[in-house]
Short mmCIF file of C-alpha atoms in Angstrom, two decimals:
data_model
loop_
_atom_site.label_atom_id
_atom_site.label_comp_id
_atom_site.label_asym_id
_atom_site.label_seq_id
_atom_site.Cartn_x
_atom_site.Cartn_y
_atom_site.Cartn_z
CA MET E 1009 -16.90 -253.39 -45.27
CA LYS E 1010 -18.33 -252.25 -42.01
CA ARG E 1011 -18.92 -248.58 -41.44
CA TRP E 1012 -18.98 -246.82 -38.10
CA VAL E 1013 -19.95 -243.37 -36.85
CA LYS E 1014 -18.39 -242.03 -33.67
CA GLN E 1015 -19.34 -238.51 -31.84
CA VAL E 1016 -16.33 -236.55 -30.52
CA GLY E 1017 -17.68 -233.52 -28.41
CA SER E 1018 -20.09 -231.63 -30.98
CA VAL E 1019 -18.02 -233.07 -34.05
CA MET E 1020 -19.54 -236.16 -35.60
CA ILE E 1021 -16.44 -238.49 -37.11
CA ALA E 1022 -16.88 -240.93 -39.75
CA GLY E 1023 -14.49 -243.87 -40.99
CA ALA E 1024 -14.39 -247.09 -42.58
CA LEU E 1025 -12.93 -250.20 -41.22
CA LEU E 1026 -11.05 -251.97 -44.23
CA THR E 1027 -9.54 -255.46 -44.72
CA GLY E 1028 -5.76 -255.27 -43.32
CA GLY E 1029 -6.06 -252.01 -41.16
CA THR E 1030 -8.34 -249.25 -39.71
CA THR E 1031 -8.68 -245.72 -40.87
CA TRP E 1032 -9.63 -242.40 -38.80
CA VAL E 1033 -10.63 -239.53 -40.90
CA GLY E 1034 -10.62 -235.82 -39.15
CA LEU E 1035 -10.06 -237.02 -35.60
CA SER E 1036 -7.22 -234.28 -35.08
CA GLY E 1037 -9.28 -231.67 -36.62
CA ALA E 1038 -12.15 -232.35 -34.29
CA THR E 1039 -9.81 -232.43 -31.36
CA GLU E 1040 -8.48 -229.01 -32.24
CA VAL E 1041 -12.06 -227.61 -33.07
CA HIS E 1042 -13.15 -229.14 -29.61
CA ALA E 1043 -10.28 -227.39 -27.93
CA ALA E 1044 -10.86 -224.12 -29.70
CA GLU E 1045 -14.88 -223.84 -28.19
CA ALA E 1046 -13.73 -224.91 -24.69
CA ALA E 1047 -11.12 -221.92 -24.49
CA GLN E 1048 -14.07 -219.59 -26.36
CA GLN E 1049 -15.87 -220.77 -23.23
CA ASN E 1050 -13.41 -219.91 -20.38
CA LEU E 1051 -12.92 -216.28 -21.51
CA LEU E 1052 -14.76 -212.98 -20.20
CA THR E 1053 -13.99 -209.41 -22.14
CA VAL E 1054 -15.62 -206.36 -20.39
CA MET E 1055 -15.34 -202.87 -20.92
CA GLY E 1056 -13.81 -200.52 -18.20
CA LYS E 1057 -14.46 -196.52 -18.04
CA GLY E 1058 -12.20 -193.74 -16.44
CA GLU E 1059 -12.91 -190.45 -15.77
CA ILE E 1060 -10.74 -187.48 -13.70
CA SER E 1061 -11.55 -183.84 -13.35
CA VAL E 1062 -8.39 -181.42 -13.36
CA LYS E 1063 -7.89 -177.77 -13.09
CA PRO E 1064 -7.05 -176.54 -16.40
CA ASP E 1065 -3.39 -174.82 -16.52
CA ILE E 1066 -3.85 -173.35 -20.27
CA VAL E 1067 -6.31 -170.88 -21.87
CA TYR E 1068 -6.53 -170.05 -25.72
CA LEU E 1069 -8.30 -166.68 -26.10
CA SER E 1070 -9.72 -165.61 -29.52
CA ILE E 1071 -9.40 -161.70 -29.56
CA GLY E 1072 -10.20 -159.53 -32.77
CA ALA E 1073 -11.20 -156.35 -34.45
CA GLU E 1074 -13.79 -155.63 -37.26
CA SER E 1075 -13.96 -152.41 -38.89
CA TYR E 1076 -16.48 -150.98 -41.38
CA ALA E 1077 -15.67 -148.35 -44.29
CA GLU E 1078 -16.82 -147.20 -47.62
CA THR E 1079 -13.78 -149.15 -49.61
CA ALA E 1080 -12.11 -152.28 -48.67
CA ARG E 1081 -8.69 -150.68 -48.46
CA SER E 1082 -10.09 -148.28 -46.00
CA ALA E 1083 -11.65 -150.89 -43.80
CA GLN E 1084 -8.78 -153.07 -43.90
CA LYS E 1085 -6.20 -150.22 -43.34
CA SER E 1086 -8.61 -149.10 -40.29
CA ASN E 1087 -8.65 -152.91 -39.13
CA ALA E 1088 -4.77 -153.19 -39.44
CA GLN E 1089 -4.13 -150.31 -37.08
CA LYS E 1090 -6.13 -151.90 -34.33
CA ILE E 1091 -4.63 -155.38 -34.70
CA ASP E 1092 -1.33 -153.50 -34.22
CA LYS E 1093 -2.38 -151.80 -30.94
CA ILE E 1094 -3.78 -155.29 -29.94
CA THR E 1095 -0.48 -156.94 -30.86
CA LYS E 1096 1.76 -154.45 -29.29
CA LEU E 1097 -0.24 -154.54 -25.87
CA LEU E 1098 0.20 -158.35 -25.83
CA LYS E 1099 3.90 -158.41 -26.59
CA GLU E 1100 4.88 -155.51 -24.60
CA THR E 1101 2.65 -154.90 -21.88
CA TRP E 1102 1.61 -158.60 -21.47
CA LYS E 1103 5.15 -160.07 -22.16
CA ILE E 1104 3.27 -162.75 -24.36
CA ASP E 1105 5.76 -164.69 -26.79
CA GLU E 1106 5.37 -164.42 -30.24
CA LYS E 1107 4.91 -168.33 -30.88
CA ASP E 1108 1.54 -167.67 -28.36
CA ILE E 1109 -0.06 -165.00 -30.70
CA LYS E 1110 -1.09 -166.60 -34.03
CA THR E 1111 -3.62 -165.46 -36.95
CA GLU E 1112 -7.12 -167.26 -36.53
CA GLN E 1113 -9.09 -165.46 -39.00
CA PHE E 1114 -8.43 -162.79 -41.59
CA TYR E 1115 -11.28 -161.48 -44.23
CA VAL E 1116 -12.22 -158.35 -46.18
CA GLN E 1117 -15.93 -158.62 -47.68
CA PRO E 1118 -18.50 -156.07 -49.09
CA ASN E 1119 -21.70 -155.78 -47.07
CA TYR E 1120 -25.00 -155.50 -49.16
CA THR E 1121 -28.26 -153.64 -49.15
CA TYR E 1122 -31.43 -154.87 -51.26
CA SER E 1123 -34.34 -153.01 -52.75
CA ASP E 1124 -37.00 -153.82 -55.38
CA ASP E 1125 -36.00 -150.69 -57.30
CA ASN E 1126 -32.14 -151.17 -57.40
CA GLY E 1127 -31.58 -154.46 -56.72
CA ARG E 1128 -28.72 -155.14 -54.82
CA LYS E 1129 -25.85 -152.57 -53.85
CA VAL E 1130 -22.86 -152.58 -52.03
CA LYS E 1131 -23.44 -150.90 -48.83
CA ASN E 1132 -19.64 -150.87 -47.12
CA TYR E 1133 -16.89 -153.43 -46.60
CA SER E 1134 -15.99 -154.79 -43.43
CA ALA E 1135 -12.52 -156.09 -42.64
CA TYR E 1136 -11.84 -158.76 -39.72
CA HIS E 1137 -9.01 -160.31 -38.14
CA SER E 1138 -8.92 -162.35 -34.94
CA LEU E 1139 -5.83 -163.82 -33.00
CA GLU E 1140 -5.56 -166.91 -30.90
CA VAL E 1141 -3.58 -165.79 -28.04
CA THR E 1142 -2.22 -168.88 -25.34
CA LEU E 1143 -2.03 -167.87 -21.73
CA ARG E 1144 -1.10 -169.76 -18.93
CA ASP E 1145 -1.83 -167.37 -15.94
CA LEU E 1146 -5.45 -168.10 -15.80
CA SER E 1147 -5.90 -165.59 -12.93
CA LYS E 1148 -5.14 -162.63 -15.78
CA VAL E 1149 -7.82 -163.78 -18.21
CA GLY E 1150 -9.94 -161.16 -17.16
CA ASP E 1151 -7.72 -158.33 -17.24
CA LEU E 1152 -6.41 -159.27 -20.48
CA LEU E 1153 -9.67 -159.09 -21.89
CA ASP E 1154 -10.75 -155.64 -20.33
CA ALA E 1155 -7.21 -154.54 -21.73
CA ALA E 1156 -7.70 -155.70 -25.27
CA SER E 1157 -11.16 -154.14 -25.39
CA ASP E 1158 -9.59 -150.73 -24.21
CA VAL E 1159 -7.16 -150.76 -27.38
CA GLY E 1160 -9.77 -151.54 -29.76
CA ALA E 1161 -10.68 -155.39 -29.68
CA ASN E 1162 -14.38 -155.57 -30.45
CA SER E 1163 -14.90 -159.23 -31.06
CA ILE E 1164 -13.67 -161.58 -28.25
CA GLY E 1165 -14.89 -165.28 -28.91
CA ASN E 1166 -14.34 -168.17 -26.80
CA ALA E 1167 -11.89 -168.61 -23.90
CA ARG E 1168 -10.95 -172.29 -24.22
CA PHE E 1169 -9.38 -173.86 -21.02
CA SER E 1170 -7.21 -176.88 -21.22
CA ILE E 1171 -4.47 -178.65 -20.07
CA GLU E 1172 -1.14 -178.26 -21.77
CA ASN E 1173 0.47 -181.50 -20.77
CA ARG E 1174 -1.98 -184.02 -20.22
CA ASP E 1175 0.59 -187.04 -20.12
CA ALA E 1176 1.04 -186.70 -16.54
CA PHE E 1177 -2.75 -187.41 -15.96
CA GLU E 1178 -3.17 -190.33 -18.48
CA ALA E 1179 -1.87 -192.90 -15.85
CA GLN E 1180 -4.53 -191.80 -13.84
CA VAL E 1181 -7.20 -192.11 -16.19
CA ILE E 1182 -5.99 -195.34 -17.24
CA ASP E 1183 -5.70 -196.88 -13.49
CA LYS E 1184 -9.48 -195.88 -13.14
CA ALA E 1185 -10.33 -197.68 -16.63
CA VAL E 1186 -8.70 -201.03 -15.34
CA ALA E 1187 -10.23 -200.56 -11.61
CA ASN E 1188 -13.73 -200.26 -13.35
CA ALA E 1189 -13.02 -203.51 -16.05
CA ASN E 1190 -11.96 -205.33 -12.95
CA LEU E 1191 -14.97 -204.65 -10.71
CA LYS E 1192 -17.13 -205.24 -13.67
CA ALA E 1193 -15.38 -208.52 -14.19
CA GLN E 1194 -15.44 -209.71 -10.61
CA ALA E 1195 -19.18 -209.10 -10.42
CA MET E 1196 -19.88 -211.34 -13.71
CA ALA E 1197 -17.20 -214.04 -12.62
CA LYS E 1198 -19.29 -214.31 -9.18
CA ALA E 1199 -22.95 -214.32 -10.68
CA SER E 1200 -21.87 -217.36 -12.96
CA ASN E 1201 -20.34 -219.52 -10.46
CA ARG E 1202 -16.42 -218.85 -11.69
CA SER E 1203 -13.59 -217.01 -10.53
CA LEU E 1204 -11.06 -214.84 -12.52
CA GLY E 1205 -8.07 -215.89 -13.74
CA ILE E 1206 -5.04 -213.64 -15.39
CA VAL E 1207 -5.43 -211.12 -17.80
CA LEU E 1208 -4.68 -212.00 -21.29
CA ASN E 1209 -5.25 -209.23 -23.63
CA ILE E 1210 -6.08 -205.15 -23.06
CA VAL E 1211 -6.93 -203.02 -25.72
CA GLU E 1212 -7.25 -199.25 -24.90
CA GLY E 1213 -8.91 -196.27 -26.61
CA SER E 1214 -7.23 -192.78 -26.71
CA VAL E 1215 -7.45 -190.40 -23.77
CA SER E 1216 -9.79 -187.42 -24.42
CA VAL E 1217 -10.03 -184.08 -22.73
CA ASN E 1218 -13.21 -182.08 -22.44
CA ASN E 1219 -12.30 -178.62 -22.83
CA ILE E 1220 -14.25 -175.84 -21.34
CA TYR E 1221 -15.47 -172.86 -23.23
CA GLY E 1222 -15.68 -170.20 -20.89
CA LEU E 1223 -17.00 -167.51 -22.77
CA GLU E 1224 -19.00 -166.99 -26.34
CA SER E 1225 -18.28 -163.35 -26.68
CA LEU E 1226 -17.33 -160.26 -24.49
CA GLN E 1227 -20.78 -159.33 -24.03
CA SER E 1228 -21.98 -162.52 -22.98
CA LYS E 1229 -22.43 -163.50 -19.55
CA ALA E 1230 -22.40 -167.24 -19.77
CA GLU E 1231 -19.36 -168.63 -17.65
CA VAL E 1232 -18.31 -164.83 -16.98
CA ALA E 1233 -18.97 -163.10 -13.67
CA PHE E 1234 -18.94 -159.28 -13.48
CA ASP E 1235 -17.46 -157.43 -10.47
CA ALA E 1236 -20.33 -154.88 -9.42
CA ALA E 1237 -17.94 -152.62 -8.05
CA SER E 1238 -14.80 -152.47 -10.52
CA ALA E 1239 -16.91 -153.42 -13.68
CA ASN E 1240 -13.83 -155.94 -14.51
CA THR E 1241 -14.51 -159.06 -16.43
CA SER E 1242 -14.18 -162.12 -14.05
CA VAL E 1243 -13.71 -165.43 -16.09
CA LYS E 1244 -14.18 -168.92 -14.19
CA PRO E 1245 -12.46 -171.72 -15.72
CA GLY E 1246 -14.34 -174.66 -13.80
CA GLU E 1247 -12.40 -178.12 -14.21
CA VAL E 1248 -11.44 -180.30 -17.03
CA LYS E 1249 -12.31 -183.77 -17.71
CA LEU E 1250 -10.13 -186.33 -19.07
CA SER E 1251 -11.58 -190.07 -19.86
CA THR E 1252 -10.66 -193.12 -21.49
CA GLN E 1253 -12.28 -196.52 -22.17
CA LEU E 1254 -10.84 -199.93 -22.87
CA TYR E 1255 -11.45 -203.64 -23.27
CA VAL E 1256 -9.78 -206.40 -20.92
CA GLN E 1257 -9.93 -209.87 -21.49
CA TYR E 1258 -9.86 -212.44 -18.69
CA GLU E 1259 -9.43 -215.86 -18.20
CA LEU E 1260 -12.27 -217.53 -16.42
CA LYS E 1261 -11.92 -220.71 -14.19
#
């Protein structure tokens, strides 16, 4: 019996020459492996990034009230009166729909004092209730905050500016990400003395929205400008950024 060895690509194939015939062991398998390796060498995958900035069209305001009293019941009752006034203002004066006003936080809790002689004692009780208010006329944010403060709101949190319907902008973000991927792929292909073929696959991540927080509290001056003449609150929303990233796989020629 004579043995032989044959090199096919990077795969060694061994066989035996027997009397009456020839047997080839593993030839088809080696061909498939070689073809797969060649295909891998002709693929290029790059990541593309896209980002656009747009003006927000909606704001979510945190408007609340906090009250203190000697008993929990008294604190809660006093605070409920403030919230009723705020809610009435929002619905009747500002014509804000009920679905755009919802409870954000609510609690009643004791506050304590500490001393070496008496230890911990209840000082008083505090009641807190905040509402998330949705407003679509961004030019009225400052006026609404001032009006809410006038009727008893003493806890105003962040104004979160965003985009109500971001579907209209997603196509623009994806277009930018694909263009960015094409630019990178063309540069890589040119650097390796190759040319780009067809796009074989695209895997896209979700489009994210970088919301803007306009103010941290009613007293905060971060992102809030005060009109010296009228002393009214003026909130500047700026722009919201939408971004995405995706992976594009190309054929290399």
